[in-house]
Short mmCIF file of C-alpha atoms in Angstrom, two decimals:
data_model
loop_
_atom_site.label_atom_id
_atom_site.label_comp_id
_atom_site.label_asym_id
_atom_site.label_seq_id
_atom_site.Cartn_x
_atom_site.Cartn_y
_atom_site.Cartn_z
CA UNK A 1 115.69 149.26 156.34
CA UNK A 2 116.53 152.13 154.34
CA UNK A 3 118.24 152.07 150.77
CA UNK A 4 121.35 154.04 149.84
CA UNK A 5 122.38 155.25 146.56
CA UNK A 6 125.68 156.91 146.03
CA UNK A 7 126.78 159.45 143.38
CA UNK A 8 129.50 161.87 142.63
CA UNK A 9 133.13 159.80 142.50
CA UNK A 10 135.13 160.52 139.66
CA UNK A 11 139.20 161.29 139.00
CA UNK A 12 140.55 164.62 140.28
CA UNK A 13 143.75 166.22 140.55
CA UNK A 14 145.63 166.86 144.20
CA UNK A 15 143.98 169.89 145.58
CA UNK A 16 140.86 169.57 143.69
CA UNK A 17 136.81 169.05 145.27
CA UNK A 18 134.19 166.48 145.10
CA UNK A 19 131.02 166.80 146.19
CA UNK A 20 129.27 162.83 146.98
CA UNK A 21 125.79 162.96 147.32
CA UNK A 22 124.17 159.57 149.01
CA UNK A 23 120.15 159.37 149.07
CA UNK A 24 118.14 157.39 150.96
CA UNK A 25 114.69 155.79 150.42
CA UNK A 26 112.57 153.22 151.55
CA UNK A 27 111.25 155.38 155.21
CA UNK A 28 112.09 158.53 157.03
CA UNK A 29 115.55 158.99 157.58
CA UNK A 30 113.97 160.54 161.46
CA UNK A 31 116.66 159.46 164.06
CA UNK A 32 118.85 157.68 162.09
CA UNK A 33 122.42 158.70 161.86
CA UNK A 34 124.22 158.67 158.77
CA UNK A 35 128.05 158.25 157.83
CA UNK A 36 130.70 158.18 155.10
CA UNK A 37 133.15 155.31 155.34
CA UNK A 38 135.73 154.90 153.03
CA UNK A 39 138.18 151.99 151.98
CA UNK A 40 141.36 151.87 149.78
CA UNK A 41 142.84 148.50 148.64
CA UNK A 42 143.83 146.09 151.02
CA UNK A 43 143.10 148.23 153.81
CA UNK A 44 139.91 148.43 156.20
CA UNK A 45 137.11 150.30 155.68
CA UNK A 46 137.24 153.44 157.62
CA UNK A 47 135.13 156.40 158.68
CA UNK A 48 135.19 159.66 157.44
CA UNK A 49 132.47 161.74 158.47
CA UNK A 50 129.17 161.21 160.30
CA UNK A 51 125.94 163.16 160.76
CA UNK A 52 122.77 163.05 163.36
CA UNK A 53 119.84 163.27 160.91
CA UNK A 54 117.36 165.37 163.13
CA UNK A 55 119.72 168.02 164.41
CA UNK A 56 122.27 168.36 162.12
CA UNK A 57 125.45 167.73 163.79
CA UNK A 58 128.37 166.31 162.36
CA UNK A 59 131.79 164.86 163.52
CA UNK A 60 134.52 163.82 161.57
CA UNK A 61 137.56 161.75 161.34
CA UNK A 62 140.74 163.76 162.05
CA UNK A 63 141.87 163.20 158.21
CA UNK A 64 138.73 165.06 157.11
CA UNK A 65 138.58 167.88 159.53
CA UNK A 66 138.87 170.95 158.26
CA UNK A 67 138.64 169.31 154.36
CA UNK A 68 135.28 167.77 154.23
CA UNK A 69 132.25 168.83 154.95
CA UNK A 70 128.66 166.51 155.68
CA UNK A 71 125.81 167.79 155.01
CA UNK A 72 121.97 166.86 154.65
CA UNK A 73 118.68 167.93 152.78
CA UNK A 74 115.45 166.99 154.98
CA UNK A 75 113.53 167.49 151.37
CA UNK A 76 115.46 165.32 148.93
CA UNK A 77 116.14 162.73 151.64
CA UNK A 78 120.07 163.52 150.62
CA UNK A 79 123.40 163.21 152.47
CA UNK A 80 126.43 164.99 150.62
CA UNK A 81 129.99 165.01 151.08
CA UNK A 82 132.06 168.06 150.07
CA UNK A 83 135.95 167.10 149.83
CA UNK A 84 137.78 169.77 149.56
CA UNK A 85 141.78 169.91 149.22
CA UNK A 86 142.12 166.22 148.21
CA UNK A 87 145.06 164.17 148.67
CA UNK A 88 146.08 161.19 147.08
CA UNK A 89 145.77 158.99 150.14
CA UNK A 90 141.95 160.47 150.00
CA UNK A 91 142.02 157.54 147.39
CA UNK A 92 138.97 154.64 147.64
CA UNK A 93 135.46 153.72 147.75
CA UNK A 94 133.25 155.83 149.71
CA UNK A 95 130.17 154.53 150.80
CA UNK A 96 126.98 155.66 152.83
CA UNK A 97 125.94 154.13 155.92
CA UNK A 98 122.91 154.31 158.09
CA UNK A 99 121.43 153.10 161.45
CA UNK A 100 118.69 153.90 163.61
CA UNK A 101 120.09 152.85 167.09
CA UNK A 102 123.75 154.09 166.81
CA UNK A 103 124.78 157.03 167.92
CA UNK A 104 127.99 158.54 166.26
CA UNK A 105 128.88 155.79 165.88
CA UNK A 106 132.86 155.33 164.07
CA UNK A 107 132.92 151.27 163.25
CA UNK A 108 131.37 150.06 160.24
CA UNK A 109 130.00 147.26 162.54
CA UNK A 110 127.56 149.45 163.99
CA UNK A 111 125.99 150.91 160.41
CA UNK A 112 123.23 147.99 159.44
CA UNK A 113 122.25 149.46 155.73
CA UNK A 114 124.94 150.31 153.48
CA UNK A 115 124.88 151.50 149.96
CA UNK A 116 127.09 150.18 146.98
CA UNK A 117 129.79 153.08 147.18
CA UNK A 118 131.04 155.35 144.39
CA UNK A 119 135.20 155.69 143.42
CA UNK A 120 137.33 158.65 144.36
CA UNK A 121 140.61 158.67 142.49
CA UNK A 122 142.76 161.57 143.49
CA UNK A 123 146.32 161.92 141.11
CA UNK A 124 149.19 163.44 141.96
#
């Protein structure tokens, strides 16, 4: 099991950046895959972006293509977020997710450790 700590939320104005950062302890983070989910009010929690740990690549939810960016650090055990051009509807909790046996994998229901998620409040 691996522990997740989130960072980085806050308010911003429409067409502003955020950068989240998530980091992991508790083992090596060596096959797992990693993901940002988010979830507004009353809605589901949904994905955003996802990363493979050892190589690198990412994929990403069609509302955060070309917006976000993942990202990791090998040294500071450290997955970031950069959301760029936010949106109002880019509203919720975000929240870092990460398994060992999935493999980008888009359902929360395949992420066993979670962390406790961080707010994003974009204003128009």
């Amino acid at each position: 099991q691996v522990q997740l700590v989130e960072s980085g939320g806050g308010l911003v104005q429409a067409g502003g950046s955020l950068r989240l950062s998530c980091a992991a302890s508790g083992r090596t983070l060596s096959g797992y895959h990693m993901a940002w989910f988010r979830q507004a009010p009353g809605l589901e929690r949904e994905f955003v972006a996802g990363i493979a740990w050892n190589v690198g690549s990412t994929y990403y939810a069609d509302s955060a293509k070309g917006r976000f960016t993942m990202s990791r650090d090998n040294v500071k055990n450290t997955v970031y977020l950069q959301m760029n051009s936010l949106k109002p509807e880019d509203t919720a909790a975000y929240y870092c997710a990460a398994d060992l046996r999935v493999r980008a994998g888009v359902r929360p229901d395949q992420y066993a450790d979670w962390g406790q998620g961080t707010q994003v409040t974009v204003s128009s």
